[in-house]
Amino acid sequence: MEFEGRDIISIRDFKRDEIDYILEIAEAMEPLAIKGSSMLNGKILATLFFEPSTRTRLSFETAMHKLGGSTIGFAEAEIASVKKGENLVDTIRTVENYADIIALRHPLEGAARLAAECSKVPIINGGSGAEEHPTQALLDLYTIKKEKGKIDGLRIAMLGDLRYGRTVHSLAYALSYYDVELYLVSPESLRMRREVLMVISEKIPVIEESNLEKVMSIVDVLYVTRIQKERFPDPAEYMKVKGSYRVNVEVLCKAKPDLIILHPLPRTDEIPPEVDATPHARYFQQVWNGIVTRMALLALILGAVK
Ligand code: NCD
């Protein structure tokens, strides 16, 4: 298994044994995330975020700092030369001189792939439009494994915006490597992208559903997502589906006692705060798990861990 120098553009760039290995290394990073390490001393990560982000960018930067590396970058296209009309390729050709690795978030699908094609240093896709978010999928898998002790054998539901949500696209691809049953719960107009569905339904049982109550009592993991308002071409369409689902304590009465609820965050109104105190909530643990997962990725790609 070779990770050094690799790009991470799509979760489909990995095989299952590679994903399992990343999750193992992430677990080994837990103590280092607490006490720190000098493994990546002298290395520089650039975070180029052309779209807003709190978690993904800070999580990458935290992961780099915990391994002794440093970070440069920008958090919004407005302050970058993009505002002056610079194209993505020129930005990458410039930043590759400054950094050993680049984490990129961009509103356009295909942007991360394009960046990887022209970059001398590895590119990590931190979100490419509505397409994919592979590092989120890895931390989601890590969370499931850590909380449930396994991934195989579980019934997993994804709820909300399966059309425009990039995290569910990457996670669905990733879960299709495992022996899971996948329930896709969404309004009709926000169904899982057909191209994702075609690939995953050849490998695992996939059930599409509109009614959350129908699956609530049987699932082990409920992955809730925000309706991606900013990606709707027509605001009227957003108004039709806004607030479609609310995972509140009444809904959770029907859940298995050991159901875990995940959410990539940020949340809007799909999970009210009262749920945070229930034994089901794991979305803030996911944030921590994002740090160790990204530590593992940085260490592997930069060759500090084999
Ligand atoms: C997600 C994203 O940016 O795709 N957030 C994240 O990275 N944790 C989810 C979202 O914005 O809804």
PDB file of C-alpha atoms and ligand atoms in Angstrom:
ATOM      1  CA  MET A   1       0.000   0.000   0.000  1.00  0.00           C
ATOM      2  CA  GLU A   2       1.521   3.280  -1.064  1.00  0.00           C
ATOM      3  CA  PHE A   3       0.161   6.589   0.177  1.00  0.00           C
ATOM      4  CA  GLU A   4       3.150   8.887  -0.137  1.00  0.00           C
ATOM      5  CA  GLY A   5       2.596  11.641  -2.684  1.00  0.00           C
ATOM      6  CA  ARG A   6      -0.961  10.611  -3.488  1.00  0.00           C
ATOM      7  CA  ASP A   7      -3.839  12.982  -4.144  1.00  0.00           C
ATOM      8  CA  ILE A   8      -7.186  12.454  -2.440  1.00  0.00           C
ATOM      9  CA  ILE A   9      -9.813  13.624  -4.891  1.00  0.00           C
ATOM     10  CA  SER A  10     -12.558  11.024  -4.629  1.00  0.00           C
ATOM     11  CA  ILE A  11     -13.165   8.383  -1.997  1.00  0.00           C
ATOM     12  CA  ARG A  12     -13.300   6.002  -4.937  1.00  0.00           C
ATOM     13  CA  ASP A  13      -9.559   6.505  -5.402  1.00  0.00           C
ATOM     14  CA  PHE A  14      -9.180   4.093  -2.479  1.00  0.00           C
ATOM     15  CA  LYS A  15      -9.742   0.375  -2.158  1.00  0.00           C
ATOM     16  CA  ARG A  16     -11.328  -1.055   0.950  1.00  0.00           C
ATOM     17  CA  ASP A  17      -8.064  -2.310   2.469  1.00  0.00           C
ATOM     18  CA  GLU A  18      -6.577   1.163   2.019  1.00  0.00           C
ATOM     19  CA  ILE A  19      -9.519   2.748   3.797  1.00  0.00           C
ATOM     20  CA  ASP A  20      -9.228   0.218   6.622  1.00  0.00           C
ATOM     21  CA  TYR A  21      -5.535   1.040   6.916  1.00  0.00           C
ATOM     22  CA  ILE A  22      -6.225   4.801   7.102  1.00  0.00           C
ATOM     23  CA  LEU A  23      -8.739   4.127   9.895  1.00  0.00           C
ATOM     24  CA  GLU A  24      -6.102   2.087  11.751  1.00  0.00           C
ATOM     25  CA  ILE A  25      -3.563   4.885  11.479  1.00  0.00           C
ATOM     26  CA  ALA A  26      -6.217   7.379  12.605  1.00  0.00           C
ATOM     27  CA  GLU A  27      -6.686   5.332  15.766  1.00  0.00           C
ATOM     28  CA  ALA A  28      -2.930   5.316  16.320  1.00  0.00           C
ATOM     29  CA  MET A  29      -3.014   9.132  16.062  1.00  0.00           C
ATOM     30  CA  GLU A  30      -5.389   9.505  19.051  1.00  0.00           C
ATOM     31  CA  PRO A  31      -2.601   9.814  21.681  1.00  0.00           C
ATOM     32  CA  LEU A  32      -0.584  12.122  19.411  1.00  0.00           C
ATOM     33  CA  ALA A  33      -3.607  14.380  19.000  1.00  0.00           C
ATOM     34  CA  ILE A  34      -3.504  14.829  22.777  1.00  0.00           C
ATOM     35  CA  LYS A  35       0.217  15.149  23.435  1.00  0.00           C
ATOM     36  CA  GLY A  36       1.455  16.377  20.020  1.00  0.00           C
ATOM     37  CA  SER A  37       4.221  15.125  17.744  1.00  0.00           C
ATOM     38  CA  SER A  38       7.061  16.500  15.625  1.00  0.00           C
ATOM     39  CA  MET A  39       6.480  14.025  12.807  1.00  0.00           C
ATOM     40  CA  LEU A  40       5.826  16.719  10.192  1.00  0.00           C
ATOM     41  CA  ASN A  41       8.320  19.266  11.418  1.00  0.00           C
ATOM     42  CA  GLY A  42       9.261  21.672   8.621  1.00  0.00           C
ATOM     43  CA  LYS A  43       6.353  20.640   6.399  1.00  0.00           C
ATOM     44  CA  ILE A  44       3.786  23.183   5.199  1.00  0.00           C
ATOM     45  CA  LEU A  45       0.126  22.615   4.458  1.00  0.00           C
ATOM     46  CA  ALA A  46      -1.715  25.207   2.341  1.00  0.00           C
ATOM     47  CA  THR A  47      -5.469  25.414   2.838  1.00  0.00           C
ATOM     48  CA  LEU A  48      -7.053  27.080  -0.179  1.00  0.00           C
ATOM     49  CA  PHE A  49     -10.733  27.500   0.601  1.00  0.00           C
ATOM     50  CA  PHE A  50     -12.755  29.169  -2.134  1.00  0.00           C
ATOM     51  CA  GLU A  51     -15.958  28.360  -0.224  1.00  0.00           C
ATOM     52  CA  PRO A  52     -16.879  28.991   3.405  1.00  0.00           C
ATOM     53  CA  SER A  53     -15.810  26.403   5.950  1.00  0.00           C
ATOM     54  CA  THR A  54     -15.315  26.216   9.669  1.00  0.00           C
ATOM     55  CA  ARG A  55     -14.635  22.610  10.465  1.00  0.00           C
ATOM     56  CA  THR A  56     -12.825  21.254   7.451  1.00  0.00           C
ATOM     57  CA  ARG A  57     -10.251  24.022   7.210  1.00  0.00           C
ATOM     58  CA  LEU A  58      -9.641  24.354  10.945  1.00  0.00           C
ATOM     59  CA  SER A  59      -9.553  20.593  11.278  1.00  0.00           C
ATOM     60  CA  PHE A  60      -6.853  20.266   8.613  1.00  0.00           C
ATOM     61  CA  GLU A  61      -4.876  23.087  10.198  1.00  0.00           C
ATOM     62  CA  THR A  62      -5.222  21.591  13.675  1.00  0.00           C
ATOM     63  CA  ALA A  63      -4.132  18.180  12.374  1.00  0.00           C
ATOM     64  CA  MET A  64      -1.047  19.731  10.767  1.00  0.00           C
ATOM     65  CA  HIS A  65      -0.108  21.689  13.896  1.00  0.00           C
ATOM     66  CA  LYS A  66      -0.497  18.637  16.118  1.00  0.00           C
ATOM     67  CA  LEU A  67       2.032  16.820  13.937  1.00  0.00           C
ATOM     68  CA  GLY A  68       4.514  19.692  14.212  1.00  0.00           C
ATOM     69  CA  GLY A  69       3.915  21.139  10.742  1.00  0.00           C
ATOM     70  CA  SER A  70       2.732  24.615   9.820  1.00  0.00           C
ATOM     71  CA  THR A  71      -0.034  26.057   7.681  1.00  0.00           C
ATOM     72  CA  ILE A  72      -0.668  28.882   5.251  1.00  0.00           C
ATOM     73  CA  GLY A  73      -3.741  29.707   3.191  1.00  0.00           C
ATOM     74  CA  PHE A  74      -6.928  31.657   2.724  1.00  0.00           C
ATOM     75  CA  ALA A  75     -10.473  31.101   3.827  1.00  0.00           C
ATOM     76  CA  GLU A  76     -12.443  32.985   1.207  1.00  0.00           C
ATOM     77  CA  ALA A  77     -12.000  33.669  -2.465  1.00  0.00           C
ATOM     78  CA  GLU A  78     -12.674  37.385  -1.859  1.00  0.00           C
ATOM     79  CA  ILE A  79      -9.286  37.942  -0.296  1.00  0.00           C
ATOM     80  CA  ALA A  80      -7.379  35.862  -2.804  1.00  0.00           C
ATOM     81  CA  SER A  81      -6.105  36.853  -6.240  1.00  0.00           C
ATOM     82  CA  VAL A  82      -9.144  35.095  -7.671  1.00  0.00           C
ATOM     83  CA  LYS A  83     -10.833  38.403  -7.024  1.00  0.00           C
ATOM     84  CA  LYS A  84      -8.328  39.901  -9.462  1.00  0.00           C
ATOM     85  CA  GLY A  85      -9.228  37.275 -12.029  1.00  0.00           C
ATOM     86  CA  GLU A  86      -6.550  34.658 -11.422  1.00  0.00           C
ATOM     87  CA  ASN A  87      -7.534  31.177 -12.539  1.00  0.00           C
ATOM     88  CA  LEU A  88      -7.281  28.083 -10.357  1.00  0.00           C
ATOM     89  CA  VAL A  89      -4.377  26.595 -12.292  1.00  0.00           C
ATOM     90  CA  ASP A  90      -2.229  29.699 -11.747  1.00  0.00           C
ATOM     91  CA  THR A  91      -3.122  29.737  -8.050  1.00  0.00           C
ATOM     92  CA  ILE A  92      -2.040  26.103  -7.715  1.00  0.00           C
ATOM     93  CA  ARG A  93       1.177  26.677  -9.696  1.00  0.00           C
ATOM     94  CA  THR A  94       2.014  29.467  -7.303  1.00  0.00           C
ATOM     95  CA  VAL A  95       1.101  27.772  -4.052  1.00  0.00           C
ATOM     96  CA  GLU A  96       2.911  24.534  -4.919  1.00  0.00           C
ATOM     97  CA  ASN A  97       6.102  26.547  -4.454  1.00  0.00           C
ATOM     98  CA  TYR A  98       5.110  27.459  -0.907  1.00  0.00           C
ATOM     99  CA  ALA A  99       3.626  24.244   0.405  1.00  0.00           C
ATOM    100  CA  ASP A 100       4.282  20.485   0.585  1.00  0.00           C
ATOM    101  CA  ILE A 101       0.594  19.625   0.365  1.00  0.00           C
ATOM    102  CA  ILE A 102      -2.589  21.515  -0.503  1.00  0.00           C
ATOM    103  CA  ALA A 103      -6.109  21.102   0.870  1.00  0.00           C
ATOM    104  CA  LEU A 104      -8.578  22.668  -1.538  1.00  0.00           C
ATOM    105  CA  ARG A 105     -12.254  23.510  -1.290  1.00  0.00           C
ATOM    106  CA  HIS A 106     -13.975  24.854  -4.367  1.00  0.00           C
ATOM    107  CA  PRO A 107     -17.585  25.463  -5.432  1.00  0.00           C
ATOM    108  CA  LEU A 108     -17.076  23.792  -8.802  1.00  0.00           C
ATOM    109  CA  GLU A 109     -17.237  20.061  -9.363  1.00  0.00           C
ATOM    110  CA  GLY A 110     -14.055  18.827 -10.961  1.00  0.00           C
ATOM    111  CA  ALA A 111     -11.947  21.637  -9.459  1.00  0.00           C
ATOM    112  CA  ALA A 112      -9.962  19.318  -7.187  1.00  0.00           C
ATOM    113  CA  ARG A 113      -9.258  16.924 -10.062  1.00  0.00           C
ATOM    114  CA  LEU A 114      -8.060  19.802 -12.237  1.00  0.00           C
ATOM    115  CA  ALA A 115      -5.840  21.089  -9.429  1.00  0.00           C
ATOM    116  CA  ALA A 116      -4.327  17.615  -8.973  1.00  0.00           C
ATOM    117  CA  GLU A 117      -3.554  17.381 -12.665  1.00  0.00           C
ATOM    118  CA  CYS A 118      -1.477  20.529 -12.646  1.00  0.00           C
ATOM    119  CA  SER A 119       0.021  20.384  -9.135  1.00  0.00           C
ATOM    120  CA  LYS A 120       3.498  19.113  -8.251  1.00  0.00           C
ATOM    121  CA  VAL A 121       2.415  18.609  -4.638  1.00  0.00           C
ATOM    122  CA  PRO A 122      -0.431  16.359  -3.434  1.00  0.00           C
ATOM    123  CA  ILE A 123      -3.948  17.800  -3.462  1.00  0.00           C
ATOM    124  CA  ILE A 124      -6.571  16.853  -0.897  1.00  0.00           C
ATOM    125  CA  ASN A 125     -10.144  17.593  -1.885  1.00  0.00           C
ATOM    126  CA  GLY A 126     -11.806  19.400   1.012  1.00  0.00           C
ATOM    127  CA  GLY A 127     -15.115  19.605  -0.858  1.00  0.00           C
ATOM    128  CA  SER A 128     -15.753  20.002  -4.582  1.00  0.00           C
ATOM    129  CA  GLY A 129     -19.150  21.612  -5.164  1.00  0.00           C
ATOM    130  CA  ALA A 130     -21.977  19.154  -4.586  1.00  0.00           C
ATOM    131  CA  GLU A 131     -19.804  16.321  -5.806  1.00  0.00           C
ATOM    132  CA  GLU A 132     -17.582  14.818  -3.106  1.00  0.00           C
ATOM    133  CA  HIS A 133     -15.964  15.332   0.274  1.00  0.00           C
ATOM    134  CA  PRO A 134     -13.703  12.312   0.720  1.00  0.00           C
ATOM    135  CA  THR A 135     -11.993  13.240   4.001  1.00  0.00           C
ATOM    136  CA  GLN A 136     -15.399  13.769   5.626  1.00  0.00           C
ATOM    137  CA  ALA A 137     -16.376  10.248   4.526  1.00  0.00           C
ATOM    138  CA  LEU A 138     -13.226   8.850   6.131  1.00  0.00           C
ATOM    139  CA  LEU A 139     -13.921  10.568   9.435  1.00  0.00           C
ATOM    140  CA  ASP A 140     -17.543   9.419   9.252  1.00  0.00           C
ATOM    141  CA  LEU A 141     -16.382   5.814   8.796  1.00  0.00           C
ATOM    142  CA  TYR A 142     -13.879   6.237  11.610  1.00  0.00           C
ATOM    143  CA  THR A 143     -16.673   7.499  13.868  1.00  0.00           C
ATOM    144  CA  ILE A 144     -18.954   4.592  13.001  1.00  0.00           C
ATOM    145  CA  LYS A 145     -16.172   2.097  13.652  1.00  0.00           C
ATOM    146  CA  LYS A 146     -15.134   3.731  16.905  1.00  0.00           C
ATOM    147  CA  GLU A 147     -18.678   4.021  18.237  1.00  0.00           C
ATOM    148  CA  LYS A 148     -20.065   0.714  16.981  1.00  0.00           C
ATOM    149  CA  GLY A 149     -16.878  -1.374  17.009  1.00  0.00           C
ATOM    150  CA  LYS A 150     -17.472  -2.346  13.379  1.00  0.00           C
ATOM    151  CA  ILE A 151     -18.947  -1.168  10.085  1.00  0.00           C
ATOM    152  CA  ASP A 152     -19.965  -4.508   8.570  1.00  0.00           C
ATOM    153  CA  GLY A 153     -23.394  -5.744   9.526  1.00  0.00           C
ATOM    154  CA  LEU A 154     -24.925  -2.331  10.254  1.00  0.00           C
ATOM    155  CA  ARG A 155     -28.091  -0.713   8.973  1.00  0.00           C
ATOM    156  CA  ILE A 156     -27.326   2.878   8.094  1.00  0.00           C
ATOM    157  CA  ALA A 157     -29.749   5.638   7.104  1.00  0.00           C
ATOM    158  CA  MET A 158     -28.823   8.889   5.402  1.00  0.00           C
ATOM    159  CA  LEU A 159     -31.363  11.644   5.834  1.00  0.00           C
ATOM    160  CA  GLY A 160     -31.957  14.987   4.161  1.00  0.00           C
ATOM    161  CA  ASP A 161     -30.350  16.456   1.082  1.00  0.00           C
ATOM    162  CA  LEU A 162     -28.916  13.497  -0.778  1.00  0.00           C
ATOM    163  CA  ARG A 163     -28.864  15.384  -4.052  1.00  0.00           C
ATOM    164  CA  TYR A 164     -26.747  18.421  -3.289  1.00  0.00           C
ATOM    165  CA  GLY A 165     -24.937  17.156  -0.185  1.00  0.00           C
ATOM    166  CA  ARG A 166     -21.397  16.161  -1.089  1.00  0.00           C
ATOM    167  CA  THR A 167     -20.688  14.364   2.184  1.00  0.00           C
ATOM    168  CA  VAL A 168     -23.396  11.758   1.522  1.00  0.00           C
ATOM    169  CA  HIS A 169     -22.059  11.085  -1.971  1.00  0.00           C
ATOM    170  CA  SER A 170     -18.595  10.240  -0.683  1.00  0.00           C
ATOM    171  CA  LEU A 171     -19.942   8.346   2.321  1.00  0.00           C
ATOM    172  CA  ALA A 172     -22.316   6.273   0.178  1.00  0.00           C
ATOM    173  CA  TYR A 173     -19.451   5.239  -2.101  1.00  0.00           C
ATOM    174  CA  ALA A 174     -17.327   4.378   0.924  1.00  0.00           C
ATOM    175  CA  LEU A 175     -20.056   2.353   2.636  1.00  0.00           C
ATOM    176  CA  SER A 176     -20.597   0.331  -0.512  1.00  0.00           C
ATOM    177  CA  TYR A 177     -17.234  -1.350   0.217  1.00  0.00           C
ATOM    178  CA  TYR A 178     -18.712  -2.758   3.433  1.00  0.00           C
ATOM    179  CA  ASP A 179     -21.443  -5.222   4.238  1.00  0.00           C
ATOM    180  CA  VAL A 180     -24.135  -2.704   5.172  1.00  0.00           C
ATOM    181  CA  GLU A 181     -27.765  -1.989   4.351  1.00  0.00           C
ATOM    182  CA  LEU A 182     -28.263   1.603   3.277  1.00  0.00           C
ATOM    183  CA  TYR A 183     -31.535   3.515   3.702  1.00  0.00           C
ATOM    184  CA  LEU A 184     -31.705   6.754   1.747  1.00  0.00           C
ATOM    185  CA  VAL A 185     -34.360   8.990   3.266  1.00  0.00           C
ATOM    186  CA  SER A 186     -35.136  12.235   1.471  1.00  0.00           C
ATOM    187  CA  PRO A 187     -37.883  14.233  -0.199  1.00  0.00           C
ATOM    188  CA  GLU A 188     -38.531  13.053  -3.754  1.00  0.00           C
ATOM    189  CA  SER A 189     -36.734  16.073  -5.230  1.00  0.00           C
ATOM    190  CA  LEU A 190     -33.582  15.504  -3.161  1.00  0.00           C
ATOM    191  CA  ARG A 191     -32.993  11.843  -3.911  1.00  0.00           C
ATOM    192  CA  MET A 192     -29.469  10.456  -4.076  1.00  0.00           C
ATOM    193  CA  ARG A 193     -27.752  11.306  -7.352  1.00  0.00           C
ATOM    194  CA  ARG A 194     -28.470   8.619  -9.915  1.00  0.00           C
ATOM    195  CA  GLU A 195     -24.825   8.083 -10.800  1.00  0.00           C
ATOM    196  CA  VAL A 196     -23.987   7.358  -7.148  1.00  0.00           C
ATOM    197  CA  LEU A 197     -27.030   5.138  -6.737  1.00  0.00           C
ATOM    198  CA  MET A 198     -26.138   3.075  -9.786  1.00  0.00           C
ATOM    199  CA  VAL A 199     -22.668   2.329  -8.478  1.00  0.00           C
ATOM    200  CA  ILE A 200     -23.595   1.560  -4.876  1.00  0.00           C
ATOM    201  CA  SER A 201     -26.736  -0.468  -5.545  1.00  0.00           C
ATOM    202  CA  GLU A 202     -24.672  -2.991  -7.455  1.00  0.00           C
ATOM    203  CA  LYS A 203     -22.714  -3.702  -4.311  1.00  0.00           C
ATOM    204  CA  ILE A 204     -25.042  -3.307  -1.314  1.00  0.00           C
ATOM    205  CA  PRO A 205     -28.784  -3.304  -0.614  1.00  0.00           C
ATOM    206  CA  VAL A 206     -30.082   0.253  -0.990  1.00  0.00           C
ATOM    207  CA  ILE A 207     -33.613   1.280  -0.047  1.00  0.00           C
ATOM    208  CA  GLU A 208     -34.985   4.723  -0.961  1.00  0.00           C
ATOM    209  CA  GLU A 209     -37.625   6.102   1.378  1.00  0.00           C
ATOM    210  CA  SER A 210     -39.390   9.393   2.060  1.00  0.00           C
ATOM    211  CA  ASN A 211     -40.777   8.624   5.474  1.00  0.00           C
ATOM    212  CA  LEU A 212     -38.214   8.688   8.285  1.00  0.00           C
ATOM    213  CA  GLU A 213     -40.570   6.935  10.709  1.00  0.00           C
ATOM    214  CA  LYS A 214     -40.541   3.819   8.561  1.00  0.00           C
ATOM    215  CA  VAL A 215     -36.847   3.214   9.156  1.00  0.00           C
ATOM    216  CA  MET A 216     -36.387   4.816  12.561  1.00  0.00           C
ATOM    217  CA  SER A 217     -36.816   1.643  14.607  1.00  0.00           C
ATOM    218  CA  ILE A 218     -34.438  -0.537  12.586  1.00  0.00           C
ATOM    219  CA  VAL A 219     -31.349   1.537  11.879  1.00  0.00           C
ATOM    220  CA  ASP A 220     -28.078   1.533  13.856  1.00  0.00           C
ATOM    221  CA  VAL A 221     -26.710   4.777  12.436  1.00  0.00           C
ATOM    222  CA  LEU A 222     -28.647   7.853  11.342  1.00  0.00           C
ATOM    223  CA  TYR A 223     -26.577  10.263   9.242  1.00  0.00           C
ATOM    224  CA  VAL A 224     -28.437  13.571   9.142  1.00  0.00           C
ATOM    225  CA  THR A 225     -27.639  16.338   6.666  1.00  0.00           C
ATOM    226  CA  ARG A 226     -28.560  19.959   6.158  1.00  0.00           C
ATOM    227  CA  ILE A 227     -30.619  20.964   3.137  1.00  0.00           C
ATOM    228  CA  GLN A 228     -27.948  22.674   1.017  1.00  0.00           C
ATOM    229  CA  LYS A 229     -29.772  25.946   0.431  1.00  0.00           C
ATOM    230  CA  GLU A 230     -26.870  27.592  -1.419  1.00  0.00           C
ATOM    231  CA  ARG A 231     -26.786  24.879  -4.094  1.00  0.00           C
ATOM    232  CA  PHE A 232     -30.432  25.131  -5.217  1.00  0.00           C
ATOM    233  CA  PRO A 233     -30.703  26.671  -8.684  1.00  0.00           C
ATOM    234  CA  ASP A 234     -34.198  27.961  -7.770  1.00  0.00           C
ATOM    235  CA  PRO A 235     -35.008  29.412  -4.317  1.00  0.00           C
ATOM    236  CA  ALA A 236     -38.667  28.339  -4.753  1.00  0.00           C
ATOM    237  CA  GLU A 237     -37.516  24.721  -4.894  1.00  0.00           C
ATOM    238  CA  TYR A 238     -35.652  25.198  -1.626  1.00  0.00           C
ATOM    239  CA  MET A 239     -38.761  26.634   0.037  1.00  0.00           C
ATOM    240  CA  LYS A 240     -40.673  23.467  -0.881  1.00  0.00           C
ATOM    241  CA  VAL A 241     -38.302  21.151   0.971  1.00  0.00           C
ATOM    242  CA  LYS A 242     -37.039  23.438   3.739  1.00  0.00           C
ATOM    243  CA  GLY A 243     -37.632  21.888   7.139  1.00  0.00           C
ATOM    244  CA  SER A 244     -38.666  18.521   5.635  1.00  0.00           C
ATOM    245  CA  TYR A 245     -37.245  16.523   8.523  1.00  0.00           C
ATOM    246  CA  ARG A 246     -36.697  17.203  12.175  1.00  0.00           C
ATOM    247  CA  VAL A 247     -34.977  14.587  14.256  1.00  0.00           C
ATOM    248  CA  ASN A 248     -36.392  15.595  17.631  1.00  0.00           C
ATOM    249  CA  VAL A 249     -36.816  13.631  20.858  1.00  0.00           C
ATOM    250  CA  GLU A 250     -40.325  12.472  19.862  1.00  0.00           C
ATOM    251  CA  VAL A 251     -39.004  10.967  16.647  1.00  0.00           C
ATOM    252  CA  LEU A 252     -36.197   9.339  18.621  1.00  0.00           C
ATOM    253  CA  CYS A 253     -38.656   7.531  20.937  1.00  0.00           C
ATOM    254  CA  LYS A 254     -38.919   4.867  18.260  1.00  0.00           C
ATOM    255  CA  ALA A 255     -35.167   4.478  17.823  1.00  0.00           C
ATOM    256  CA  LYS A 256     -32.993   1.567  18.937  1.00  0.00           C
ATOM    257  CA  PRO A 257     -31.447   2.429  22.303  1.00  0.00           C
ATOM    258  CA  ASP A 258     -27.974   2.252  20.782  1.00  0.00           C
ATOM    259  CA  LEU A 259     -28.752   4.254  17.639  1.00  0.00           C
ATOM    260  CA  ILE A 260     -26.053   6.825  16.935  1.00  0.00           C
ATOM    261  CA  ILE A 261     -26.775  10.095  15.149  1.00  0.00           C
ATOM    262  CA  LEU A 262     -24.082  11.626  12.983  1.00  0.00           C
ATOM    263  CA  HIS A 263     -24.082  14.952  11.135  1.00  0.00           C
ATOM    264  CA  PRO A 264     -21.220  16.531   9.173  1.00  0.00           C
ATOM    265  CA  LEU A 265     -22.282  19.943  10.587  1.00  0.00           C
ATOM    266  CA  PRO A 266     -23.173  22.758  10.300  1.00  0.00           C
ATOM    267  CA  ARG A 267     -26.759  21.959  11.263  1.00  0.00           C
ATOM    268  CA  THR A 268     -29.694  24.264  10.762  1.00  0.00           C
ATOM    269  CA  ASP A 269     -33.055  23.052  12.088  1.00  0.00           C
ATOM    270  CA  GLU A 270     -32.835  19.322  11.307  1.00  0.00           C
ATOM    271  CA  ILE A 271     -31.580  18.369  14.770  1.00  0.00           C
ATOM    272  CA  PRO A 272     -32.879  20.562  17.618  1.00  0.00           C
ATOM    273  CA  PRO A 273     -30.363  21.226  20.427  1.00  0.00           C
ATOM    274  CA  GLU A 274     -32.348  19.142  22.941  1.00  0.00           C
ATOM    275  CA  VAL A 275     -31.110  16.024  21.090  1.00  0.00           C
ATOM    276  CA  ASP A 276     -27.501  16.863  22.007  1.00  0.00           C
ATOM    277  CA  ALA A 277     -28.062  15.579  25.537  1.00  0.00           C
ATOM    278  CA  THR A 278     -29.471  12.214  24.424  1.00  0.00           C
ATOM    279  CA  PRO A 279     -27.237   9.125  24.327  1.00  0.00           C
ATOM    280  CA  HIS A 280     -27.689   9.041  20.547  1.00  0.00           C
ATOM    281  CA  ALA A 281     -25.816  12.223  19.647  1.00  0.00           C
ATOM    282  CA  ARG A 282     -22.292  11.740  18.273  1.00  0.00           C
ATOM    283  CA  TYR A 283     -21.898  14.730  15.939  1.00  0.00           C
ATOM    284  CA  PHE A 284     -19.515  16.618  18.179  1.00  0.00           C
ATOM    285  CA  GLN A 285     -17.378  13.491  18.623  1.00  0.00           C
ATOM    286  CA  GLN A 286     -17.149  13.476  14.833  1.00  0.00           C
ATOM    287  CA  VAL A 287     -15.343  16.802  15.013  1.00  0.00           C
ATOM    288  CA  TRP A 288     -12.569  15.305  17.153  1.00  0.00           C
ATOM    289  CA  ASN A 289     -12.446  12.240  14.921  1.00  0.00           C
ATOM    290  CA  GLY A 290     -11.904  14.573  11.972  1.00  0.00           C
ATOM    291  CA  ILE A 291      -8.629  15.738  13.514  1.00  0.00           C
ATOM    292  CA  VAL A 292      -7.163  12.257  13.985  1.00  0.00           C
ATOM    293  CA  THR A 293      -8.353  11.106  10.564  1.00  0.00           C
ATOM    294  CA  ARG A 294      -6.720  14.107   8.899  1.00  0.00           C
ATOM    295  CA  MET A 295      -3.546  13.598  10.966  1.00  0.00           C
ATOM    296  CA  ALA A 296      -3.419  10.072   9.537  1.00  0.00           C
ATOM    297  CA  LEU A 297      -3.889  11.329   5.987  1.00  0.00           C
ATOM    298  CA  LEU A 298      -1.259  14.055   6.267  1.00  0.00           C
ATOM    299  CA  ALA A 299       1.272  11.668   7.841  1.00  0.00           C
ATOM    300  CA  LEU A 300       0.657   9.014   5.194  1.00  0.00           C
ATOM    301  CA  ILE A 301       0.700  11.319   2.173  1.00  0.00           C
ATOM    302  CA  LEU A 302       3.782  13.173   3.382  1.00  0.00           C
ATOM    303  CA  GLY A 303       5.548   9.879   4.002  1.00  0.00           C
ATOM    304  CA  ALA A 304       6.002  10.199   7.775  1.00  0.00           C
ATOM    305  CA  VAL A 305       4.022   6.990   8.300  1.00  0.00           C
ATOM    306  CA  LYS A 306       4.286   4.063   5.931  1.00  0.00           C
TER     307      LYS A 306
HETATM  308  C1  NCD B   1     -20.223  19.888   4.987  1.00  0.00           C
HETATM  309  C2  NCD B   1     -19.740  20.451   3.679  1.00  0.00           C
HETATM  310  O1  NCD B   1     -19.098  21.491   3.655  1.00  0.00           O
HETATM  311  O2  NCD B   1     -20.002  19.798   2.697  1.00  0.00           O
HETATM  312  N1  NCD B   1     -19.583  20.404   6.098  1.00  0.00           N
HETATM  313  C3  NCD B   1     -18.370  19.885   6.454  1.00  0.00           C
HETATM  314  O3  NCD B   1     -17.427  19.875   5.711  1.00  0.00           O
HETATM  315  N2  NCD B   1     -18.287  19.353   7.679  1.00  0.00           N
HETATM  316  C4  NCD B   1     -21.673  19.814   5.115  1.00  0.00           C
HETATM  317  C5  NCD B   1     -22.524  21.023   4.869  1.00  0.00           C
HETATM  318  O4  NCD B   1     -22.054  22.093   4.504  1.00  0.00           O
HETATM  319  O5  NCD B   1     -23.736  20.879   5.056  1.00  0.00           O
END
